[in-house]
mmCIF file of C-alpha atoms and ligand atoms in Angstrom:
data_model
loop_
_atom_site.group_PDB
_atom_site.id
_atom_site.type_symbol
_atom_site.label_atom_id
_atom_site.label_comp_id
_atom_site.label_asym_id
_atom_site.label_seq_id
_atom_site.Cartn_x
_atom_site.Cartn_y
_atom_site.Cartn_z
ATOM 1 C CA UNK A 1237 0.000 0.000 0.000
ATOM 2 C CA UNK A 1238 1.020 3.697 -0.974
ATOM 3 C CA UNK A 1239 2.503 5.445 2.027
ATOM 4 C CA UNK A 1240 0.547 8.701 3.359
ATOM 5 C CA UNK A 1241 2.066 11.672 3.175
ATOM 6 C CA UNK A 1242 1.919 11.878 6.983
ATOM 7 C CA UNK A 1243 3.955 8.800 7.286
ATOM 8 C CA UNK A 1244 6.662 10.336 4.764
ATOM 9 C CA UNK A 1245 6.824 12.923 7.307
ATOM 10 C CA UNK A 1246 6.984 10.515 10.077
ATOM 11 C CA UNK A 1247 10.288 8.592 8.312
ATOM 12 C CA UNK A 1248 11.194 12.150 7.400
ATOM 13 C CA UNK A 1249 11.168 11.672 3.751
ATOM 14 C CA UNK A 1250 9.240 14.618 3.427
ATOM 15 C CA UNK A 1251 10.070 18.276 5.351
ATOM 16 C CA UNK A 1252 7.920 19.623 8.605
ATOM 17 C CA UNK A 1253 7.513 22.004 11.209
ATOM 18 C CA UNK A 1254 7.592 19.224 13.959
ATOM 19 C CA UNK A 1255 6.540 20.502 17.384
ATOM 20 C CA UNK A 1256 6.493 17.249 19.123
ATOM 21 C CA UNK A 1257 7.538 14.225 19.096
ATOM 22 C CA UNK A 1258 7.506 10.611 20.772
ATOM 23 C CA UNK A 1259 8.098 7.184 20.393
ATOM 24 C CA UNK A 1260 4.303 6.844 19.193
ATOM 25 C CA UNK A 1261 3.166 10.672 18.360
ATOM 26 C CA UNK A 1262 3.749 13.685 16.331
ATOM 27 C CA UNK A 1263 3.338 16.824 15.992
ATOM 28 C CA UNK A 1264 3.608 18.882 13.143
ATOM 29 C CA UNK A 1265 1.926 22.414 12.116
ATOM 30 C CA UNK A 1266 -0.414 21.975 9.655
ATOM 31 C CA UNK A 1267 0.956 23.021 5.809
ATOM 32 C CA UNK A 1268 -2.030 25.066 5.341
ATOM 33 C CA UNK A 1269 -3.177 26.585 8.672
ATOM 34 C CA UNK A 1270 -7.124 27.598 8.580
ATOM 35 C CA UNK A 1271 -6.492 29.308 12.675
ATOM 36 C CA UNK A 1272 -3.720 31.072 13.927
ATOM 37 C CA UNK A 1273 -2.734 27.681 15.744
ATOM 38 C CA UNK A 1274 -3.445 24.846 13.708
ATOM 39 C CA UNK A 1275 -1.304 21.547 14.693
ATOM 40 C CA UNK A 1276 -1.650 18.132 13.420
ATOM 41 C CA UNK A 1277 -1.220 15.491 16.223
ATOM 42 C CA UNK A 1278 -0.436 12.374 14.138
ATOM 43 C CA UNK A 1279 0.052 8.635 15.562
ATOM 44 C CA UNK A 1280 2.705 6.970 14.490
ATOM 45 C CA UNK A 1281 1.096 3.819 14.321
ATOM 46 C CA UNK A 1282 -0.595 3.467 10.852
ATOM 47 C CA UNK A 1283 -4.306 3.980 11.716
ATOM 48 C CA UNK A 1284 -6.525 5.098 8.398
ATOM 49 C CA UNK A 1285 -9.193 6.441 9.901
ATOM 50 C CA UNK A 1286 -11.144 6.840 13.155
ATOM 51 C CA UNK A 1287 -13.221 3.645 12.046
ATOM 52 C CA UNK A 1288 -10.103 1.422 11.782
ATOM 53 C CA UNK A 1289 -9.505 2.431 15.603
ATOM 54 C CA UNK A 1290 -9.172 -1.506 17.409
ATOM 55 C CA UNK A 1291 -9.464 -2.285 21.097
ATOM 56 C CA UNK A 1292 -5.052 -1.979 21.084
ATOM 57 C CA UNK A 1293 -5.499 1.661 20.088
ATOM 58 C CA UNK A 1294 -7.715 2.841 22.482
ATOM 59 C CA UNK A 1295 -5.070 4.423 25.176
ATOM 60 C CA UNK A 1296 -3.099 5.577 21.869
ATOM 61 C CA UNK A 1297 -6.222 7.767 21.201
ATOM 62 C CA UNK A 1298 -6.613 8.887 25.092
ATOM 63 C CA UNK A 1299 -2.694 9.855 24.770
ATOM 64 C CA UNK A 1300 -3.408 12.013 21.166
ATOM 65 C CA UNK A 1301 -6.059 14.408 23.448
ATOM 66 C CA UNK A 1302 -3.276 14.484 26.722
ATOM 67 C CA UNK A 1303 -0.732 15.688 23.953
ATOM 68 C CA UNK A 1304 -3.478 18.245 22.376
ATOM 69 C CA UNK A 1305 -3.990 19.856 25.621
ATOM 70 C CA UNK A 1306 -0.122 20.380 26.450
ATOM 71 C CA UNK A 1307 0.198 21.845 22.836
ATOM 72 C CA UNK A 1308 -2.285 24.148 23.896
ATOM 73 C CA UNK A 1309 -1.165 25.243 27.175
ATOM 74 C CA UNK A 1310 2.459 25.314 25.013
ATOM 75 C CA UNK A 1311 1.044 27.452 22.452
ATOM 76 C CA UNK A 1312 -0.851 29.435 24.806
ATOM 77 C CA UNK A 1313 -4.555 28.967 23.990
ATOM 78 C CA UNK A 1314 -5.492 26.437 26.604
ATOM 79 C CA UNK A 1315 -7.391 29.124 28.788
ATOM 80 C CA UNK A 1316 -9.098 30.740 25.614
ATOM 81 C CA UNK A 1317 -10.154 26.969 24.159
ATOM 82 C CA UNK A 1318 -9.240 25.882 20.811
ATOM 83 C CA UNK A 1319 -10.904 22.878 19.036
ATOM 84 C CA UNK A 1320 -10.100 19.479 18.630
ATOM 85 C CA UNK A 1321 -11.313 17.879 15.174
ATOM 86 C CA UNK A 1322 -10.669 14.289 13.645
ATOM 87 C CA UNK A 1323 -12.159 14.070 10.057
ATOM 88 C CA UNK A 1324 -13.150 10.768 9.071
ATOM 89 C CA UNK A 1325 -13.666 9.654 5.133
ATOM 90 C CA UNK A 1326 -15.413 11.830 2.504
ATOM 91 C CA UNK A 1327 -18.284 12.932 4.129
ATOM 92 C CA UNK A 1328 -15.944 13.759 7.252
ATOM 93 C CA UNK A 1329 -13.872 15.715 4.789
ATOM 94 C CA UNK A 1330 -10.486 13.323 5.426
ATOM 95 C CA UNK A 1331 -7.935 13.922 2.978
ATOM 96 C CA UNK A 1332 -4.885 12.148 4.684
ATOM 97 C CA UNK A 1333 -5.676 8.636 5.214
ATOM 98 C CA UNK A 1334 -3.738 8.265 8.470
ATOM 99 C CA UNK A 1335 -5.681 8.903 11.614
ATOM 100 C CA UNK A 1336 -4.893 12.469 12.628
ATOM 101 C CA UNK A 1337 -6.346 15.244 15.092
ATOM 102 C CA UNK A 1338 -6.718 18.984 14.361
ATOM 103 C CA UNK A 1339 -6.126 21.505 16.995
ATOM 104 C CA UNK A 1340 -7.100 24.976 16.014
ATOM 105 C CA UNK A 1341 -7.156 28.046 18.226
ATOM 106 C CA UNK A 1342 -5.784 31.332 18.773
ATOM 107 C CA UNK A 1343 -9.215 33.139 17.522
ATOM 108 C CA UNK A 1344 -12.723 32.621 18.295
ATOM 109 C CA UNK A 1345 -13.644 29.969 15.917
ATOM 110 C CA UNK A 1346 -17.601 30.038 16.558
ATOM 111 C CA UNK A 1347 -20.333 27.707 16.928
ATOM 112 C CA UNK A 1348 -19.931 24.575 15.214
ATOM 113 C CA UNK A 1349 -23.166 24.163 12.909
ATOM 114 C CA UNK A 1350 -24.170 21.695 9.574
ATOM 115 C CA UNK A 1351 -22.469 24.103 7.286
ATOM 116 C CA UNK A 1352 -19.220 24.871 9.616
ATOM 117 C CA UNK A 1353 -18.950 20.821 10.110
ATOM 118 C CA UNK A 1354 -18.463 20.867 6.321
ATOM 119 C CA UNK A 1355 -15.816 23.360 6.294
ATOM 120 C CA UNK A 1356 -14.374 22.773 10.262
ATOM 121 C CA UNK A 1357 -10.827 21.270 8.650
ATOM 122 C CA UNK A 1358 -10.452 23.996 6.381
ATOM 123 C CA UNK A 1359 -12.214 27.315 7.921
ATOM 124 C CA UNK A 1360 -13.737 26.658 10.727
ATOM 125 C CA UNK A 1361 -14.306 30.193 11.757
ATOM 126 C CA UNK A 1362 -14.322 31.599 8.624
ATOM 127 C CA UNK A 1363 -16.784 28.936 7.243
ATOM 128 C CA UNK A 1364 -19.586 30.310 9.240
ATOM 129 C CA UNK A 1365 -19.281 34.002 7.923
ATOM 130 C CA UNK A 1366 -18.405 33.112 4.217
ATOM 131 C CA UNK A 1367 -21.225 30.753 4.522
ATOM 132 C CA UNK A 1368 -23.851 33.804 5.869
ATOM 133 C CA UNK A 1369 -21.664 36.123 3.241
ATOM 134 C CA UNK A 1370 -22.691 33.323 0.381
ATOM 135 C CA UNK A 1371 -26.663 33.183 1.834
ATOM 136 C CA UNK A 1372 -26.809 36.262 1.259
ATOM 137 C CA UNK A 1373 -25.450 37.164 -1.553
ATOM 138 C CA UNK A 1374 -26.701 34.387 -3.093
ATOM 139 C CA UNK A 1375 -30.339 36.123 -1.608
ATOM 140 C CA UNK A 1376 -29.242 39.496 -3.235
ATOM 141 C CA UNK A 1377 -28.608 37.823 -6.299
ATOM 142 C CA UNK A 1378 -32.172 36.139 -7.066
ATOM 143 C CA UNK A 1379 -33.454 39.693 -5.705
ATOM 144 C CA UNK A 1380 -32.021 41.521 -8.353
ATOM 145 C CA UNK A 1381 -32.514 38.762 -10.883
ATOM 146 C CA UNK A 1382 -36.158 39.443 -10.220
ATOM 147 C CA UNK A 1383 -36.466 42.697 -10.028
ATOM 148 C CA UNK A 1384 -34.475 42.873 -13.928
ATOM 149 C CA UNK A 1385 -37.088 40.442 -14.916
ATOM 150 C CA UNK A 1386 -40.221 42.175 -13.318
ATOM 151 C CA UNK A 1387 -39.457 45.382 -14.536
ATOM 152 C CA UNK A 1388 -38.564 43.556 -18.095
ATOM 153 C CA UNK A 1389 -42.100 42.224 -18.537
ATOM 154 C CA UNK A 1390 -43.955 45.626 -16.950
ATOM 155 C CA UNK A 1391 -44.839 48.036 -19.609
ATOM 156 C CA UNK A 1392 -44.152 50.863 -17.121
ATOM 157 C CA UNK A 1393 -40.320 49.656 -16.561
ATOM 158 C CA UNK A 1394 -38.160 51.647 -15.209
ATOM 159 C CA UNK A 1395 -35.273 52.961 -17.445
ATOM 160 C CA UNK A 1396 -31.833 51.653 -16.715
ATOM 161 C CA UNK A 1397 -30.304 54.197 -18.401
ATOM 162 C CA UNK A 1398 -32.024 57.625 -18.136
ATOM 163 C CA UNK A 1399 -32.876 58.875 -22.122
ATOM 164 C CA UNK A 1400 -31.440 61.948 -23.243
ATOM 165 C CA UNK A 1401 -33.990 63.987 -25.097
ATOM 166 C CA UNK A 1402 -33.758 66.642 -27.767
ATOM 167 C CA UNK A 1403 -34.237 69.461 -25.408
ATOM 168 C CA UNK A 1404 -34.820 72.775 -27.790
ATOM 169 C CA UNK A 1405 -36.389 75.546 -26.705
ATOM 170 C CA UNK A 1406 -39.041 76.926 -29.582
ATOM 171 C CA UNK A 1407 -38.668 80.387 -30.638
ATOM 172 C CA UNK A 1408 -41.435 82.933 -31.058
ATOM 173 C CA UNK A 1409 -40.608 82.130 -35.399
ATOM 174 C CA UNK A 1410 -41.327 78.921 -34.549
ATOM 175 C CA UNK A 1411 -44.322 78.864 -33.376
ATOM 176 C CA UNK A 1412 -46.046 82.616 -35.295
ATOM 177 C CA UNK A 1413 -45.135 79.745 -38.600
ATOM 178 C CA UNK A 1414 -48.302 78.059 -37.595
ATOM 179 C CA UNK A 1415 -50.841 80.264 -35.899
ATOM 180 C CA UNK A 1416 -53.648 82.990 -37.411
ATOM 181 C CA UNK A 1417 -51.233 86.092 -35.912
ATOM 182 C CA UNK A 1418 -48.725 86.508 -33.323
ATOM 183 C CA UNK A 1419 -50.514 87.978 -30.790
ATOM 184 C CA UNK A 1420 -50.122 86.240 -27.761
ATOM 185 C CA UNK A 1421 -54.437 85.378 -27.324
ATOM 186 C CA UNK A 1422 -54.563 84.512 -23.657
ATOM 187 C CA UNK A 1423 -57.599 86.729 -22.914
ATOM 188 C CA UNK A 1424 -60.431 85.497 -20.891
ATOM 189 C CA UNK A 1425 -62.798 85.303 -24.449
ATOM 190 C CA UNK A 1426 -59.873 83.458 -26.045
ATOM 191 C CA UNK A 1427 -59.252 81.101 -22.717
ATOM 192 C CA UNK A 1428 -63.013 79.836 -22.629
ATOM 193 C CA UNK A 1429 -62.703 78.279 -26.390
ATOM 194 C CA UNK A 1430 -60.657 75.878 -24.462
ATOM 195 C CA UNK A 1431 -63.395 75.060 -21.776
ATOM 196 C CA UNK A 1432 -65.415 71.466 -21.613
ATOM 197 C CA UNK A 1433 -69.145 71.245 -22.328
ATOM 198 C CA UNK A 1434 -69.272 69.226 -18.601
ATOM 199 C CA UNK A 1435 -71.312 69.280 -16.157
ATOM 200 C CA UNK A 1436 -69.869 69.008 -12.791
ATOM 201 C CA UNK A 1437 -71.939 67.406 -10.187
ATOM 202 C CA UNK A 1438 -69.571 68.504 -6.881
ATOM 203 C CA UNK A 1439 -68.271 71.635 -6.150
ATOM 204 C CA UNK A 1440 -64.562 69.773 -6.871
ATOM 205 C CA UNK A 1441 -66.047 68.919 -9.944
ATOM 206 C CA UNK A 1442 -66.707 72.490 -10.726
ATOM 207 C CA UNK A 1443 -63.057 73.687 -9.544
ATOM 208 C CA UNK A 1444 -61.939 71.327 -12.028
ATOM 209 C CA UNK A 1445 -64.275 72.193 -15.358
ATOM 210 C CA UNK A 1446 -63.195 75.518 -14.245
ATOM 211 C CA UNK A 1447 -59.465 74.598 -15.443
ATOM 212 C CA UNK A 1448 -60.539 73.719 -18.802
ATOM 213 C CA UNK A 1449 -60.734 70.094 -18.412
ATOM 214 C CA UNK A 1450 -63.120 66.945 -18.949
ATOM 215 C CA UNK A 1451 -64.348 65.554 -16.140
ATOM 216 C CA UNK A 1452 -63.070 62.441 -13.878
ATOM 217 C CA UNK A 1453 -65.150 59.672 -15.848
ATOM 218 C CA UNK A 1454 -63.064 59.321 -18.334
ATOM 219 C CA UNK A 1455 -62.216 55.523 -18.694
ATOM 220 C CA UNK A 1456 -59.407 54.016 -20.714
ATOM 221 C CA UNK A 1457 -61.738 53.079 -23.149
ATOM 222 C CA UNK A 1458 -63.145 56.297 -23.536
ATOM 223 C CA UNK A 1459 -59.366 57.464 -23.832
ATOM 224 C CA UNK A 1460 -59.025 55.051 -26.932
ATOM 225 C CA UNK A 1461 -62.151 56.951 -28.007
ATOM 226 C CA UNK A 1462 -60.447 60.372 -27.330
ATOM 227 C CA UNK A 1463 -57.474 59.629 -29.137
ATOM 228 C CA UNK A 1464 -59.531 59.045 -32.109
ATOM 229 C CA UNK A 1465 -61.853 62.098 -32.082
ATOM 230 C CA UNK A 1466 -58.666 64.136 -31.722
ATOM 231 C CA UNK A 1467 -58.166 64.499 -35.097
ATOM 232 C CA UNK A 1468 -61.127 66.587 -35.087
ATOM 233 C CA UNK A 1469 -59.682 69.011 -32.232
ATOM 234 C CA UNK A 1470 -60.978 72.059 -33.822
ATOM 235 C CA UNK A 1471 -58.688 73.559 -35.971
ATOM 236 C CA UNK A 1472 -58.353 77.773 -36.123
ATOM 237 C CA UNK A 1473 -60.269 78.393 -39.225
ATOM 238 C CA UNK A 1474 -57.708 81.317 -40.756
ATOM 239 C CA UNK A 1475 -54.356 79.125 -39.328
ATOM 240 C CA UNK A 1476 -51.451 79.516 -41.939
ATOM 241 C CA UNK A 1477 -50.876 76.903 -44.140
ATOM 242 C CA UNK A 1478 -49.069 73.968 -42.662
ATOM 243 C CA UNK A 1479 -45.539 73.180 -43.260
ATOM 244 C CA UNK A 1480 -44.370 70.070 -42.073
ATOM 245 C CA UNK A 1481 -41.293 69.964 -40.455
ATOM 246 C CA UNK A 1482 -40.416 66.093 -40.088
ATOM 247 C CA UNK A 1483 -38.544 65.310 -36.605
ATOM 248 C CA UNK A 1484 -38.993 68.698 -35.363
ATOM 249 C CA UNK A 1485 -39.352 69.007 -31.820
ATOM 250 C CA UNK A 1486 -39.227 71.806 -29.590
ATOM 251 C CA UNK A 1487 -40.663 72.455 -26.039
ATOM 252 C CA UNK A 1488 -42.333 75.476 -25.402
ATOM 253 C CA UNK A 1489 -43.933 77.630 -22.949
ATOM 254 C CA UNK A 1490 -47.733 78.212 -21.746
ATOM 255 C CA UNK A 1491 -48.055 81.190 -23.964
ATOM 256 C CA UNK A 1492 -46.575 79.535 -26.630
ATOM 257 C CA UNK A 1493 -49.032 76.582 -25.849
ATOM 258 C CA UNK A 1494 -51.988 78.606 -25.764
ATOM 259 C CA UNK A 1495 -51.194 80.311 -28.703
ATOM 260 C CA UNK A 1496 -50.909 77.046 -30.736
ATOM 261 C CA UNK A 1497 -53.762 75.530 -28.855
ATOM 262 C CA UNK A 1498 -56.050 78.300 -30.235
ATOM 263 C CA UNK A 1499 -54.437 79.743 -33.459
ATOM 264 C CA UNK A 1500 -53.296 76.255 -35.240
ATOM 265 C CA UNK A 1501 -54.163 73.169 -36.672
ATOM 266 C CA UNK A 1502 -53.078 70.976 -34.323
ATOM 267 C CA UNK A 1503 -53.266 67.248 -32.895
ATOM 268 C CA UNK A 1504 -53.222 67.444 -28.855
ATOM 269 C CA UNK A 1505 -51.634 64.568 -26.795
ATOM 270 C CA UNK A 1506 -51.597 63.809 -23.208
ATOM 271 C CA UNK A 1507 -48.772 61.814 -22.899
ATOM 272 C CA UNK A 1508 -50.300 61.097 -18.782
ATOM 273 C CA UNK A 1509 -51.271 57.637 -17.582
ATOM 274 C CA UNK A 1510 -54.629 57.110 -18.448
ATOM 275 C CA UNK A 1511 -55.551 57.095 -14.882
ATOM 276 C CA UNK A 1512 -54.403 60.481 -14.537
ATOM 277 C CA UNK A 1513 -56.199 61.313 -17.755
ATOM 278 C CA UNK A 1514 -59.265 60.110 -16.980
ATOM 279 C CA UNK A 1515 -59.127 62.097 -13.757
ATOM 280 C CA UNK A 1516 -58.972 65.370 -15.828
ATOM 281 C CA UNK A 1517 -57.216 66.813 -19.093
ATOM 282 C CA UNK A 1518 -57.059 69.385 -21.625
ATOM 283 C CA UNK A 1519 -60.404 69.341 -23.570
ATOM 284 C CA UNK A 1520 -59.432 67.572 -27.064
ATOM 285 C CA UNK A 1521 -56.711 65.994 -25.898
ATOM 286 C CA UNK A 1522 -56.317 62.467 -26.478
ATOM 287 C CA UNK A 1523 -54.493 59.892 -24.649
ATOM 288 C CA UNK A 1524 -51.207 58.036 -25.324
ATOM 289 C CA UNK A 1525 -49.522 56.912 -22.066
ATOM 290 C CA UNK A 1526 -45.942 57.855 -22.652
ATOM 291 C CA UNK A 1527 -45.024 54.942 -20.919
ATOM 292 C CA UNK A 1528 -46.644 52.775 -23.002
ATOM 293 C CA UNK A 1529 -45.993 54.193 -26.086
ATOM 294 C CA UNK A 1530 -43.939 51.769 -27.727
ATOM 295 C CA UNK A 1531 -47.274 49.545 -27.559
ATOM 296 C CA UNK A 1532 -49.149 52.405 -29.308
ATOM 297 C CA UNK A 1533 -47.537 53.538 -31.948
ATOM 298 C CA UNK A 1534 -50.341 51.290 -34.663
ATOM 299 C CA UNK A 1535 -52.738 53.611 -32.935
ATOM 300 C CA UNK A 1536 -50.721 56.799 -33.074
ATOM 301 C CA UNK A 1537 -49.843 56.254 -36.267
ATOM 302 C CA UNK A 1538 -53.299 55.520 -37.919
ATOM 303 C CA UNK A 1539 -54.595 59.002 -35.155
ATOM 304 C CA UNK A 1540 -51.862 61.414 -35.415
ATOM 305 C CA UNK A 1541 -52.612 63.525 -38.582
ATOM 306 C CA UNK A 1542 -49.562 64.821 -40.914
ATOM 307 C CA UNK A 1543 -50.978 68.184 -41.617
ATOM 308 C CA UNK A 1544 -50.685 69.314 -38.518
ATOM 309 C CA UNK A 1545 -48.912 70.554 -35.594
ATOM 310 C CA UNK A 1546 -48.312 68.283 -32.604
ATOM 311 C CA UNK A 1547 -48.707 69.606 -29.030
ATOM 312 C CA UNK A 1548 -48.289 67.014 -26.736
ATOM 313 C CA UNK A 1549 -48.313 67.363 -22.616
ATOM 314 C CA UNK A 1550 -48.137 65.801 -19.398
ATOM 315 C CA UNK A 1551 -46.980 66.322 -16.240
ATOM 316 C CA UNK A 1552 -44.515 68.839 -16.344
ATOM 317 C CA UNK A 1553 -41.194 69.217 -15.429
ATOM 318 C CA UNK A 1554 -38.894 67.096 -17.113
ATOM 319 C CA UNK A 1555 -41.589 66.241 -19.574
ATOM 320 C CA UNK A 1556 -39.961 62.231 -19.943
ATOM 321 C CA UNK A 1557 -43.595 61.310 -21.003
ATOM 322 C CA UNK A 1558 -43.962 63.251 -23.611
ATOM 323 C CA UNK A 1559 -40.317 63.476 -25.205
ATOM 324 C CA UNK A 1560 -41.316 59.532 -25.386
ATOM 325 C CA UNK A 1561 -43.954 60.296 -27.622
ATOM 326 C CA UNK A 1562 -42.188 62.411 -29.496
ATOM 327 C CA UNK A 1563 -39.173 60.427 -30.161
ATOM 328 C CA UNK A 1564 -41.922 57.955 -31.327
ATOM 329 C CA UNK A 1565 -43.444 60.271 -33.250
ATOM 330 C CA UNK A 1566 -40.085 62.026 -34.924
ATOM 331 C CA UNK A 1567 -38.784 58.944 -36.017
ATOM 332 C CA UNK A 1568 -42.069 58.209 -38.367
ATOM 333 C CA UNK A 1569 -41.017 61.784 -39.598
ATOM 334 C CA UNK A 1570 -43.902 63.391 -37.492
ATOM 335 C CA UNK A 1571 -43.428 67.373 -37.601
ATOM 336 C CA UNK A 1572 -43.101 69.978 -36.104
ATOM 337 C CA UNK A 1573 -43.867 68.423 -32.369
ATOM 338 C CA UNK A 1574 -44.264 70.829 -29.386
ATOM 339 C CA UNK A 1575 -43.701 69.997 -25.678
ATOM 340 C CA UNK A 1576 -45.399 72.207 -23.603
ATOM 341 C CA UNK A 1577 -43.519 71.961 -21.050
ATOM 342 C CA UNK A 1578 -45.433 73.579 -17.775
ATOM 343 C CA UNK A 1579 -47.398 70.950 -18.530
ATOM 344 C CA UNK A 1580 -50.819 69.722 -16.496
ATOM 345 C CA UNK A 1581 -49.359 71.281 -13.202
ATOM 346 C CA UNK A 1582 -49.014 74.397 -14.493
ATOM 347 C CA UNK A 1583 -52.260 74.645 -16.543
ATOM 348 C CA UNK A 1584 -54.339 73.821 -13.991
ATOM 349 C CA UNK A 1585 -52.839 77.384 -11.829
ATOM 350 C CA UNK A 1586 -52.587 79.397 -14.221
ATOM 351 C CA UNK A 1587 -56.455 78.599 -15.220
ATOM 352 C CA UNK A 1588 -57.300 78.693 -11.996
HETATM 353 P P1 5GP B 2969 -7.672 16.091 6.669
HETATM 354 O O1 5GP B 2969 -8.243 16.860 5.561
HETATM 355 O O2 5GP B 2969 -7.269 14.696 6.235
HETATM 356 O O3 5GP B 2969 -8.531 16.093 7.900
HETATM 357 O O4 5GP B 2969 -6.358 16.874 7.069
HETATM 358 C C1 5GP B 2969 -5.188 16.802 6.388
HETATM 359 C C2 5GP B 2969 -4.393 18.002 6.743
HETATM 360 O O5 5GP B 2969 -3.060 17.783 6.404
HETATM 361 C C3 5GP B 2969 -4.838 19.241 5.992
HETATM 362 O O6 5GP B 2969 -5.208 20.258 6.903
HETATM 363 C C4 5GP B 2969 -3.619 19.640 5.180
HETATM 364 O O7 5GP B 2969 -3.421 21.023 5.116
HETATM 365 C C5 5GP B 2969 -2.505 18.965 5.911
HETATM 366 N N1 5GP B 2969 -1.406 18.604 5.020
HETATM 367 C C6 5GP B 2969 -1.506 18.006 3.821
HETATM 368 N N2 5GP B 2969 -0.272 17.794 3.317
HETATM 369 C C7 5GP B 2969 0.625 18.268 4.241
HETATM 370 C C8 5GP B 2969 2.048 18.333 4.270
HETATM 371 O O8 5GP B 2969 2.734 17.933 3.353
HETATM 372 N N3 5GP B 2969 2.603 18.914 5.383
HETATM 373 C C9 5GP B 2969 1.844 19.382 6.413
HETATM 374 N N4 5GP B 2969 2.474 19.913 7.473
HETATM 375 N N5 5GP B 2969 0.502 19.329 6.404
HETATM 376 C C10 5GP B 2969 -0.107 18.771 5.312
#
């Protein structure tokens, strides 16, 4: 039979850091230390494992422990407590086939548990906290994994990668191109062509016809129907000829808005959830989530006139909604495209 590499050490065929030694035990540190002290205590008598143990070895055993516990009080960690570990075949994690003990110390090596018995001849401190490290990361992992994938299959995903939009101001050129004169028409007279035919049944309700918008029953359905009727959204009768201007798109202010809204041929958009939407909008408006606009563009396409200007809205602000319709609409060669950018938040005060 092949000799162990322990016995090689024993006949001194092979190199060690021996730290005891008897007629019958020895000592040596171990090659690959998983604790500050980590000792080997090795019989000399060839033993394979703790199963091949026989009645004659039984005070050889006793005598390994006596010789662990002077090692410790030698190396200092008797008072602290170190641990005393004999592997035993695969399961057990053996690797030497020649009966040996472990004794680790020097740090506080932790409870012993299923997962640190695994690891206890390699890391037995460590095995405990890589093994919580791996949980958890391993936890973090299928998290994340499932989050990607969620917001993959929701049509209201969140970008990874924030779009950068075509952010161009309009100029007052711009916009006197398609409307009946360039007088800003924000009078009161002017202001009520904008108004719903509604009738609001609460005083809220009121407040809110009062800012020029339809009423809260609007459902999504009714939005589909919106965004169809749009293309009738009354055009100013002496508005300039239209020029198109394909992938065209500025953002522009309320007075700007207004005067497009009441001196051009236009197509309005709220580019607002249609919860939002149906909640209140600008009267002709019609509806095309900007979220969801990727799954819209058959309708926008077979909605959205060419002869006319597009005015699309939504929240305000940063106007992402509507700069995604827009970039929809630009790249069918849609044009000119206006974002108004004050959007519902601000057209709701200043028609208040
Ligand atoms: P087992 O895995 O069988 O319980 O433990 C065997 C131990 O022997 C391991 O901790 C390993 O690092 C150690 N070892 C393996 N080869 C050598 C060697 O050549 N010299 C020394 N000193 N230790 C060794």
């Amino acid at each position: 039979m092949q000799q162990t590499i322990f016995q090689r050490i024993i006949t001194r065929e092979i190199p060690a850091a021996i730290e005891y030694e008897d007629e019958e035990i020895i000592v040596i540190r171990d090659i690959a230390p998983s604790a500050p002290v980590h000792l080997l205590i090795i019989p000399k008598r060839v033993i394979p494992t703790i199963n091949d143990i026989a009645e004659e070895d039984v005070q050889l055993v006793g005598k390994i422990h006596c010789i662990a516990a002077n090692m410790a009080r030698k190396f200092g960690i008797a008072e602290q407590g170190y641990r005393l570990v004999t592997n035993c075949n695969d399961y057990g994690g053996q690797t030497v086939f020649h009966l040996h003990t472990h004794l680790l110390g020097g740090e506080p090596l932790g409870r012993m548990n299923s997962s640190s018995v695994t690891h206890a001849t390699t890391t037995p401190s460590r095995s405990i906290t890589s093994t919580a490290v791996f949980d958890v990361a391993v936890f973090v992992l299928v998290a994340i994994g499932l989050a990607i994938g969620f917001n993959a299959m929701n049509p209201k995903a969140i970008a990874w990668i924030k779009p950068e939009f075509e952010r161009q101001l309009a100029t007052q050129n711009d916009i006197n191109k398609y409307v009946q004169n360039t007088a800003s028409p924000t009078t009161q007279t002017q202001q009520q062509a904008q108004q719903p035919q509604v009738q609001p049944t609460t005083d809220t309700a009121r407040k809110t016809t009062t800012l020029a918008v339809n009423t809260a029953t609007a459902t999504t359905a009714q939005s589909t129907t919106a965004a169809q009727n749009a293309t009738s959204t009354q055009p100013a009768a002496a508005a300039p000829a239209f020029t198109p201007e394909p992938g065209v798109v500025r953002e522009i202010s309320y007075d700007m808005f207004v005067r497009l809204l009441e001196g051009s041929k236009h197509y309005l958009i709220d580019a607002r959830s249609a919860e939002k939407f149906a909640q209140g909008h600008i009267n002709g408006a019609a509806n095309y989530f900007g979220g969801e606009v990727q799954s819209r563009i058959p309708d926008l396409l077979s909605n959205v006139p060419r002869d006319r200007v597009v005015l699309i809205y939504c929240d305000g602000g940063e106007c992402e909604l509507s700069h995604h319709v827009a970039d929809v609409l630009k790249q069918f060669g849609y044009g000119p495209i206006f974002i108004y950018t004050g959007g519902w938040a601000e057209w709701t005060s200043k028609r208040k």
